[in-house]
């Protein structure tokens, strides 16, 4: 689903875009819980433990939004399309302004086709690479096969949190070193991102000064 | 008359009742009854209130005690007073007289059980049978041939168990040291025959081997004789041998039991022989003077010190390396233990928190991201996986 050109308005191969998704699934906003269990596959014990884990993660990463959607999807709705549409049209309760959807890590799971996926917002996809996300999914595969969905979601979120922690330290080191040297350097690909995901890494202060100038 | 009968009957009944006596068992006379000491004779007479001899006096004593608590005639328990068995009645009475006159009178009244115990003790003290003089066959047993065992006791004057212990110790000593010890035990009333020359026997049996023969008289350690070879005697000053004898006698005098005396003296002799060997190895006149003047125990122990001595009397060895080495080793061991404990603690904490993400809040720097596919918040970044067992495909 990843487009070839990061500035493309639609996929060059299939022509998919937010406009097409909106026309298919609706252009309205939907309200989501932090863990939306539409498939009713989580027990109360699992929900409580998962909520505790998410609370800890939100404390550790105040900018990030961790959410999950579990449902029985119709055959014509793919998991990637659902993730794309939910991130652009969904609104998680309690995270309206502090945690925008571009910082979201959305875990979507289809109980019908037994598939699970991770949809990332613009901000989160810079911090989490595809390889790290796939490793997190693989780590939870035993739990998923054993139908231990609560444990599986916990494992995935905790693995992603470790990736965030590692990459966040790298970025902070880079930013603090740049502030100490006070030299304007071209942005480096600190996290070994794909070419279309290399943004201009800058602190908020620098961005604001540029805008004011 | 009719009216008098009931009246007489009423008067007679109380009269009979008053004149009747209760039938009591016949008690044996105090002189005929078997006398025994309360407490088995462990406590002196008068200390226990119900002892037969002091019964009358005790009653009086208790009465007096009830009248006056501060009466000096009442035997009060005294922490400095000895309440154990009194072996010598006269001595006990004399000692008690110095402390307390009333107590001395009571202690002087020793009952028969005490007397019997004393007689038994005296019999035990002089239980040895008279020993025959060392002559004839007995003399041959002692002096005819070179001894095979290190303990020569053909009359079996020592107990069997102690003899075995001493033999084993002497064998161990001989294994560890080149200076062998032979212990010869004779009775206290026996004497060495005049025709026996111990020095000549020593030379005949052991020639110039470093060997010492200890002639021990039962329960008389002060009469113990040590026979060294002439070579050893000529190599060291006489004071050294005198000191060895004194040390051994001091050890032997520490106990009254003959087997214990032999054992202690043998151990001390073994220790002294070790130092003697070291002194004999010292070369030069200065070393000899130092040997003659210094105490044996002040010399540092060497690495070749007999391990048996280390086991028996570890306190005699003065380590040359100083006292700080074990301290440093102990400190290092303690530190290593603490580090190990901390490491395992950290390991346990890490294991428990390996699936958690502790720490302070982590703030990421901001990025300038260009939207794509018309998405306001997401550009469709997605990673998927199938967990259906029949389908292993993943996206």
XYZ file of C-alpha atoms in Angstrom:
608
model
C 0.000 0.000 0.000
C 3.046 2.204 0.381
C 3.098 4.713 -2.494
C 6.146 5.047 -4.658
C 6.177 8.800 -4.472
C 5.687 10.396 -1.106
C 4.092 13.418 -2.691
C 1.593 11.409 -4.749
C -2.055 12.173 -4.228
C -2.986 8.637 -5.178
C -1.314 5.307 -5.652
C 0.292 5.058 -9.081
C -0.548 1.382 -9.408
C -4.108 1.150 -8.093
C -5.150 4.779 -7.804
C -6.154 4.414 -4.185
C -6.428 7.569 -2.124
C -8.281 9.061 0.785
C -10.875 10.380 -1.619
C -11.625 6.867 -2.823
C -11.704 5.540 0.710
C -14.057 8.304 1.762
C -16.376 7.592 -1.107
C -16.457 3.914 -0.202
C -16.614 3.985 3.604
C -17.820 7.485 4.238
C -16.291 10.860 4.794
C -17.689 11.281 8.266
C -15.738 11.120 11.523
C -16.131 8.131 13.783
C -15.484 7.890 17.507
C -13.291 5.109 18.720
C -12.314 3.819 22.086
C -8.700 3.267 22.874
C -9.386 -0.439 22.459
C -12.397 -1.042 20.261
C -13.320 -4.678 20.564
C -16.032 -5.002 17.903
C -15.330 -8.731 17.622
C -15.820 -9.250 21.358
C -12.783 -11.416 21.588
C -11.262 -9.824 24.686
C -12.296 -10.864 28.168
C -12.551 -8.353 30.945
C -9.306 -9.529 32.436
C -7.571 -9.007 29.103
C -9.113 -5.572 28.657
C -8.039 -4.489 32.114
C -4.479 -5.671 31.652
C -4.271 -4.108 28.208
C -5.606 -0.831 29.567
C -2.942 -0.862 32.277
C -0.240 -1.438 29.679
C -1.559 1.378 27.494
C -1.703 3.711 30.483
C 1.963 3.019 31.150
C 2.878 3.571 27.536
C 1.014 6.866 27.373
C 2.881 8.032 30.432
C 6.167 6.990 28.910
C 5.394 8.509 25.487
C 3.098 11.507 26.035
C 2.956 12.352 22.316
C 2.021 8.928 21.033
C -1.437 7.482 20.616
C -1.821 3.732 21.131
C -5.103 2.254 20.000
C -6.516 -0.992 18.688
C -9.487 -2.112 16.637
C -10.623 -5.704 16.648
C -13.478 -6.712 14.414
C -14.976 -9.123 11.947
C -14.458 -7.360 8.657
C -16.518 -7.989 5.548
C -14.771 -9.665 2.684
C -14.546 -6.566 0.531
C -12.760 -4.560 3.245
C -9.080 -5.134 3.572
C -7.188 -4.584 6.776
C -4.827 -1.994 5.331
C -7.709 0.056 3.939
C -9.469 -0.049 7.274
C -6.342 1.157 9.061
C -5.829 3.939 6.556
C -9.431 5.089 6.823
C -9.628 4.838 10.628
C -6.499 6.900 11.120
C -7.800 9.626 8.835
C -11.435 9.596 9.934
C -11.414 8.185 13.432
C -11.220 10.039 16.674
C -10.067 8.270 19.814
C -11.877 9.338 22.945
C -9.675 11.233 25.379
C -6.908 11.916 22.917
C -8.402 14.751 20.968
C -5.657 17.339 21.044
C -2.826 15.943 23.074
C -2.351 12.938 20.805
C -3.237 13.605 17.211
C -3.863 10.769 14.824
C -0.626 11.373 12.988
C 1.093 10.169 16.161
C -1.084 7.081 16.320
C -0.115 3.456 16.325
C -3.262 1.632 15.375
C -3.462 -2.098 15.730
C -6.157 -3.623 13.567
C -7.169 -7.231 13.733
C -9.631 -9.133 11.587
C -11.025 -12.153 13.330
C -12.618 -13.448 10.153
C -9.489 -13.782 8.086
C -7.211 -14.153 11.117
C -5.067 -11.233 10.123
C -3.466 -8.520 12.168
C -1.761 -5.332 11.104
C -0.263 -2.092 12.322
C -1.240 1.216 10.760
C 0.997 4.152 11.536
C 0.422 7.866 11.329
C 2.866 10.182 9.639
C 4.746 10.882 12.852
C 4.782 7.272 14.022
C 6.006 5.853 10.729
C 9.160 7.905 11.053
C 9.843 6.352 14.446
C 8.871 2.789 13.647
C 10.180 1.026 10.614
C 8.395 -1.753 8.787
C 10.917 -4.287 10.013
C 10.416 -3.344 13.649
C 6.667 -3.450 13.257
C 6.798 -6.843 11.608
C 9.083 -8.166 14.386
C 6.573 -6.988 16.945
C 3.811 -8.844 15.123
C 5.877 -12.001 14.868
C 6.648 -11.869 18.573
C 2.939 -12.061 19.315
C 2.209 -14.841 16.846
C 2.239 -17.668 19.442
C -0.323 -15.818 21.535
C -2.458 -15.131 18.494
C -2.437 -18.759 17.433
C -3.423 -19.771 20.962
C -6.214 -17.208 20.855
C -4.627 -15.236 23.671
C -5.507 -11.939 22.088
C -5.040 -9.805 25.159
C -1.509 -11.044 25.687
C -0.805 -10.692 21.988
C -1.803 -7.036 21.922
C 0.256 -6.362 25.032
C 3.289 -7.988 23.468
C 2.975 -5.994 20.274
C 2.567 -2.674 22.053
C 5.471 -3.354 24.392
C 7.742 -4.339 21.533
C 6.825 -1.176 19.676
C 7.450 0.816 22.825
C 10.975 -0.528 22.971
C 11.512 0.536 19.389
C 10.169 3.989 20.206
C 12.465 4.216 23.190
C 15.507 3.250 21.173
C 14.792 5.553 18.267
C 13.688 8.386 20.504
C 17.034 8.367 22.273
C 18.831 8.459 18.969
C 16.819 11.449 17.855
C 17.251 13.296 21.120
C 20.987 12.779 21.017
C 21.094 14.081 17.498
C 19.007 17.147 18.297
C 20.867 17.982 21.504
C 24.226 17.599 19.759
C 23.105 19.903 17.020
C 21.924 22.493 19.529
C 25.258 22.386 21.362
C 27.336 22.794 18.225
C 24.972 25.502 16.920
C 25.870 24.595 13.401
C 23.273 24.274 10.692
C 23.800 20.836 9.232
C 21.807 19.094 6.559
C 19.346 16.584 8.007
C 20.781 13.131 8.429
C 18.969 9.858 8.064
C 19.377 8.932 11.705
C 16.864 6.126 11.712
C 17.773 4.671 8.300
C 14.400 5.589 6.907
C 13.362 5.073 3.293
C 14.112 8.061 1.075
C 10.539 9.293 0.926
C 10.332 9.321 4.734
C 13.405 11.399 5.443
C 11.990 14.604 6.831
C 13.759 17.720 7.937
C 14.397 16.803 11.549
C 14.140 19.935 13.538
C 13.113 20.916 16.972
C 9.969 22.866 17.543
C 11.917 25.964 18.445
C 13.817 25.969 15.179
C 10.629 25.495 13.195
C 8.942 28.312 14.988
C 11.878 30.644 14.469
C 11.859 29.842 10.786
C 8.145 30.502 10.552
C 8.440 33.801 12.373
C 11.329 34.814 10.157
C -36.683 -47.022 135.271
C -38.275 -46.906 131.844
C -37.505 -43.257 131.573
C -33.932 -43.683 132.767
C -32.905 -46.106 129.994
C -33.064 -43.648 127.131
C -31.364 -41.032 129.262
C -28.506 -43.414 130.116
C -28.259 -44.441 126.486
C -27.953 -40.835 125.388
C -25.186 -40.255 127.895
C -23.360 -43.499 127.055
C -23.149 -42.936 123.315
C -21.056 -39.803 123.546
C -18.955 -41.459 126.206
C -18.184 -44.408 123.928
C -17.516 -42.110 121.065
C -15.061 -40.091 123.099
C -13.334 -43.167 124.485
C -12.957 -44.789 121.040
C -9.623 -44.347 119.298
C -8.890 -44.319 115.561
C -7.036 -47.363 114.330
C -3.747 -46.105 112.919
C -1.011 -48.006 111.005
C 2.056 -48.969 112.961
C 4.986 -46.812 112.004
C 8.442 -48.196 112.117
C 10.772 -46.780 114.692
C 13.060 -44.043 113.414
C 16.087 -46.104 114.380
C 14.843 -49.163 112.495
C 13.825 -47.377 109.315
C 16.236 -47.226 106.420
C 17.973 -43.890 106.298
C 18.505 -42.161 103.082
C 19.852 -38.817 102.029
C 17.615 -36.409 100.257
C 19.037 -35.445 96.899
C 21.283 -38.494 96.843
C 23.825 -36.803 99.070
C 24.467 -34.091 96.551
C 23.557 -31.341 98.959
C 25.198 -30.874 102.381
C 23.273 -31.662 105.519
C 21.108 -28.825 106.688
C 20.554 -27.263 103.335
C 17.380 -29.298 102.753
C 14.791 -28.781 105.481
C 13.399 -32.351 105.686
C 16.554 -34.358 106.042
C 16.320 -36.987 108.823
C 19.285 -35.929 110.927
C 18.568 -32.299 111.090
C 14.830 -32.698 111.473
C 14.514 -31.370 114.983
C 17.005 -28.637 114.472
C 15.384 -27.693 111.215
C 12.065 -27.322 112.900
C 13.665 -25.034 115.386
C 15.460 -23.225 112.625
C 12.272 -22.695 110.700
C 10.586 -21.440 113.831
C 13.415 -19.062 114.481
C 13.348 -17.952 110.920
C 9.704 -17.170 111.210
C 10.455 -15.083 114.292
C 13.406 -13.240 112.940
C 14.476 -13.170 109.338
C 17.837 -11.611 110.133
C 18.896 -14.321 112.535
C 22.452 -15.324 111.727
C 21.935 -18.976 112.746
C 19.601 -19.610 109.846
C 21.534 -21.112 106.938
C 20.797 -18.774 104.074
C 21.827 -19.619 100.526
C 25.075 -17.905 99.777
C 26.399 -17.573 96.230
C 29.984 -17.794 97.468
C 29.360 -20.941 99.396
C 30.014 -24.339 97.880
C 26.960 -26.581 97.915
C 28.453 -29.544 96.101
C 29.582 -32.836 97.609
C 31.939 -32.455 100.546
C 34.707 -34.977 100.202
C 36.586 -34.132 103.337
C 34.336 -33.668 106.311
C 36.870 -31.967 108.502
C 37.968 -29.595 105.795
C 34.404 -28.785 104.955
C 33.642 -28.099 108.538
C 36.701 -25.949 108.948
C 35.942 -23.889 105.902
C 32.379 -23.490 106.868
C 33.381 -22.412 110.361
C 35.174 -19.486 108.876
C 32.044 -18.383 107.106
C 29.185 -19.422 109.252
C 29.189 -21.168 112.613
C 25.729 -22.661 112.292
C 26.435 -23.834 108.755
C 29.606 -25.526 109.902
C 27.744 -27.534 112.483
C 25.308 -28.748 109.917
C 27.938 -29.556 107.352
C 29.868 -31.513 109.951
C 26.975 -33.887 110.283
C 27.680 -35.973 107.235
C 25.316 -38.851 106.765
C 26.200 -42.391 105.976
C 25.625 -42.019 102.258
C 28.309 -39.381 102.074
C 30.670 -41.583 104.003
C 30.034 -44.463 101.644
C 30.669 -42.231 98.652
C 33.907 -41.043 100.115
C 35.011 -44.584 100.706
C 34.208 -45.432 97.110
C 36.156 -42.426 95.915
C 39.117 -43.348 98.053
C 38.956 -46.878 96.748
C 38.936 -45.503 93.191
C 41.938 -43.351 93.894
C 43.971 -46.285 95.121
C 42.469 -48.826 92.784
C 45.741 -49.720 91.086
C 47.065 -53.108 91.784
C 50.637 -53.279 92.996
C 52.899 -53.561 90.002
C 55.697 -56.074 89.817
C 59.254 -54.830 89.448
C 60.613 -54.610 85.931
C 62.699 -57.687 85.713
C 62.806 -60.967 83.935
C 60.181 -61.403 81.270
C 58.756 -57.925 81.820
C 62.167 -56.415 81.384
C 62.541 -58.288 78.128
C 59.215 -56.935 76.972
C 60.471 -53.427 77.527
C 64.113 -53.505 76.623
C 65.009 -56.748 74.860
C 64.174 -55.711 71.332
C 63.759 -52.602 69.335
C 60.142 -51.481 69.744
C 57.760 -52.025 66.893
C 55.066 -49.589 68.002
C 55.677 -46.019 68.956
C 53.854 -46.604 72.231
C 55.542 -49.178 74.477
C 53.087 -50.223 77.129
C 53.291 -53.981 77.676
C 51.570 -53.740 81.059
C 48.632 -51.877 79.526
C 48.792 -49.107 82.041
C 46.816 -46.807 79.778
C 43.246 -47.309 78.677
C 42.742 -49.091 75.399
C 41.022 -46.243 73.609
C 43.564 -43.680 74.699
C 46.387 -45.990 73.777
C 44.989 -46.266 70.283
C 44.660 -42.505 70.059
C 48.202 -41.949 71.185
C 49.495 -44.610 68.827
C 47.697 -43.047 65.929
C 49.011 -39.638 66.804
C 52.571 -40.896 67.068
C 52.256 -42.664 63.739
C 50.949 -39.498 62.135
C 53.790 -37.573 63.662
C 56.313 -40.029 62.278
C 54.752 -39.758 58.848
C 55.012 -35.989 58.909
C 58.291 -35.541 60.680
C 61.683 -37.213 60.530
C 62.089 -36.915 64.280
C 60.303 -39.958 65.650
C 58.849 -40.278 69.125
C 58.765 -43.454 71.191
C 56.785 -43.352 74.408
C 57.556 -45.902 77.074
C 55.038 -46.198 79.925
C 56.018 -47.714 83.284
C 54.269 -47.824 86.599
C 54.671 -45.203 89.260
C 56.244 -47.666 91.674
C 58.475 -49.249 89.111
C 61.999 -48.252 88.301
C 64.264 -48.903 85.402
C 66.618 -51.768 86.159
C 70.164 -50.720 86.925
C 71.618 -52.829 84.185
C 69.588 -50.941 81.564
C 71.258 -47.890 80.080
C 68.697 -45.905 78.129
C 71.267 -43.930 76.183
C 72.991 -47.088 75.114
C 69.679 -48.638 74.208
C 68.786 -45.570 72.195
C 72.022 -45.797 70.317
C 71.575 -49.507 69.784
C 68.036 -49.242 68.560
C 68.038 -46.032 66.580
C 71.761 -45.378 66.053
C 71.955 -41.814 64.751
C 68.394 -41.467 63.609
C 66.676 -38.394 65.019
C 64.547 -40.122 67.618
C 63.462 -39.284 71.109
C 62.413 -41.793 73.726
C 60.020 -40.505 76.372
C 59.984 -42.552 79.541
C 56.782 -41.790 81.356
C 55.917 -42.859 84.892
C 52.222 -43.282 85.408
C 50.639 -40.185 86.925
C 54.034 -38.763 87.731
C 54.926 -36.550 84.803
C 57.637 -34.825 86.788
C 59.667 -38.022 86.592
C 59.460 -38.178 82.815
C 62.760 -38.667 81.064
C 63.622 -37.737 77.489
C 66.389 -39.634 75.768
C 67.846 -37.976 72.680
C 70.642 -39.259 70.559
C 74.112 -37.950 71.182
C 74.225 -36.320 67.794
C 71.180 -34.233 68.514
C 72.342 -33.367 71.998
C 75.680 -32.191 70.743
C 74.151 -30.094 67.979
C 72.073 -27.870 70.250
C 72.639 -26.237 73.624
C 71.351 -27.904 76.757
C 68.916 -25.101 77.447
C 66.888 -26.119 74.448
C 66.361 -29.617 75.789
C 65.570 -28.275 79.219
C 62.955 -26.047 77.731
C 61.464 -28.930 75.810
C 61.218 -30.908 79.018
C 59.621 -27.994 80.823
C 57.031 -27.468 78.142
C 56.129 -31.128 78.141
C 55.927 -31.273 81.925
C 53.739 -28.204 81.950
C 51.347 -29.888 79.574
C 51.419 -33.115 81.509
C 50.727 -31.362 84.792
C 47.544 -29.883 83.371
C 45.645 -33.082 84.102
C 45.677 -35.890 86.629
C 44.653 -38.678 84.320
C 47.549 -40.776 83.129
C 46.347 -41.373 79.551
C 45.582 -37.682 79.141
C 48.987 -36.802 80.500
C 50.685 -39.049 77.980
C 48.638 -37.651 75.134
C 49.241 -34.036 76.065
C 52.928 -34.582 76.602
C 53.252 -36.436 73.309
C 51.531 -33.626 71.443
C 53.697 -31.021 73.111
C 56.793 -33.056 72.417
C 55.789 -33.304 68.790
C 55.436 -29.526 68.630
C 58.750 -28.995 70.319
C 60.462 -31.432 68.009
C 59.251 -29.499 65.039
C 60.887 -26.369 66.384
C 63.911 -28.368 67.380
C 64.287 -29.523 63.814
C 64.122 -25.966 62.624
C 66.682 -24.914 65.180
C 68.972 -27.719 64.155
C 68.732 -26.540 60.581
C 69.758 -23.005 61.566
C 73.293 -22.300 60.484
C 75.898 -19.954 61.800
C 76.880 -18.847 65.260
C 74.373 -15.991 65.320
C 71.591 -18.356 64.612
C 72.771 -20.625 67.393
C 72.839 -17.722 69.831
C 69.395 -16.686 68.762
C 68.253 -20.236 69.226
C 69.662 -20.354 72.704
C 68.155 -17.044 73.746
C 64.803 -16.810 72.006
C 61.613 -18.610 72.749
C 60.863 -21.457 70.458
C 57.333 -20.388 69.710
C 58.417 -16.990 68.507
C 59.884 -18.395 65.358
C 57.663 -18.182 62.308
C 56.259 -21.360 60.929
C 57.495 -22.524 57.583
C 55.603 -24.035 54.725
C 56.844 -27.497 55.598
C 55.275 -27.399 59.036
C 53.630 -30.708 59.742
C 50.030 -30.539 58.804
C 49.195 -32.703 61.749
C 50.423 -30.039 64.089
C 48.397 -27.461 62.272
C 45.386 -29.640 62.809
C 46.037 -30.343 66.475
C 47.316 -26.996 67.651
C 46.774 -24.354 65.001
C 47.278 -21.557 67.479
C 51.006 -22.106 67.840
C 51.832 -21.182 64.295
C 52.895 -17.622 63.722
C 52.175 -16.785 60.120
C 55.061 -14.972 58.544
C 52.878 -13.147 56.056
C 51.271 -11.026 58.744
C 47.773 -10.554 60.003
C 46.493 -8.306 57.235
C 46.328 -11.004 54.579
C 43.297 -12.814 55.982
C 41.682 -9.450 56.657
C 42.164 -8.350 53.069
C 40.977 -11.706 51.805
C 37.904 -11.458 54.004
C 37.152 -7.940 52.804
C 37.559 -9.003 49.200
C 35.312 -11.967 49.740
C 32.682 -9.783 51.356
C 32.885 -7.263 48.506
C 32.670 -10.026 45.956
C 29.645 -11.410 47.754
C 27.971 -8.014 47.785
C 28.710 -7.507 44.093
C 27.391 -10.953 43.297
C 24.289 -10.303 45.352
C 23.760 -6.967 43.614
C 24.258 -8.516 40.221
C 21.693 -11.193 40.887
C 19.325 -8.594 42.273
C 19.737 -6.460 39.188
C 19.238 -9.552 37.058
C 16.010 -10.366 38.877
C 14.747 -6.803 38.489
C 15.647 -6.773 34.839
C 13.886 -10.076 34.296
C 10.756 -8.824 35.978
C 10.692 -5.548 34.106
C 11.857 -6.837 30.748
C 8.376 -6.516 29.288
C 7.703 -3.141 30.834
C 8.794 0.249 29.702
C 9.827 2.125 32.812
C 11.502 5.469 32.867
C 10.776 9.119 32.474
C 8.464 10.429 29.748
C 10.197 10.532 26.413
C 9.498 13.530 24.184
C 10.264 13.187 20.508
C 11.360 16.105 18.362
C 8.926 17.374 15.778
C 9.103 16.465 12.127
C 7.898 18.205 9.035
C 5.956 15.490 7.271
C 4.451 15.873 3.805
C 1.040 14.191 3.536
C 0.358 11.717 0.779
C -2.601 9.884 -0.742
C -4.753 12.703 0.490
C -4.588 11.404 4.031
C -4.656 14.026 6.723
C -3.017 11.921 9.428
C -1.827 8.771 7.750
C -0.390 7.966 4.401
C -1.325 4.303 4.514
C 1.737 2.947 6.236
C 0.758 -0.571 7.142
C 2.403 -3.809 8.168
C 0.296 -6.932 8.393
C 0.561 -10.562 9.266
C -1.716 -13.548 9.181
C -1.986 -15.791 12.183
C -4.176 -18.375 10.563
C -2.457 -21.723 10.899
C -3.595 -22.851 7.487
C -2.437 -19.609 5.840
C 1.197 -18.595 6.337
C 1.153 -15.629 4.057
C 1.972 -12.249 5.449
C 1.937 -8.783 4.081
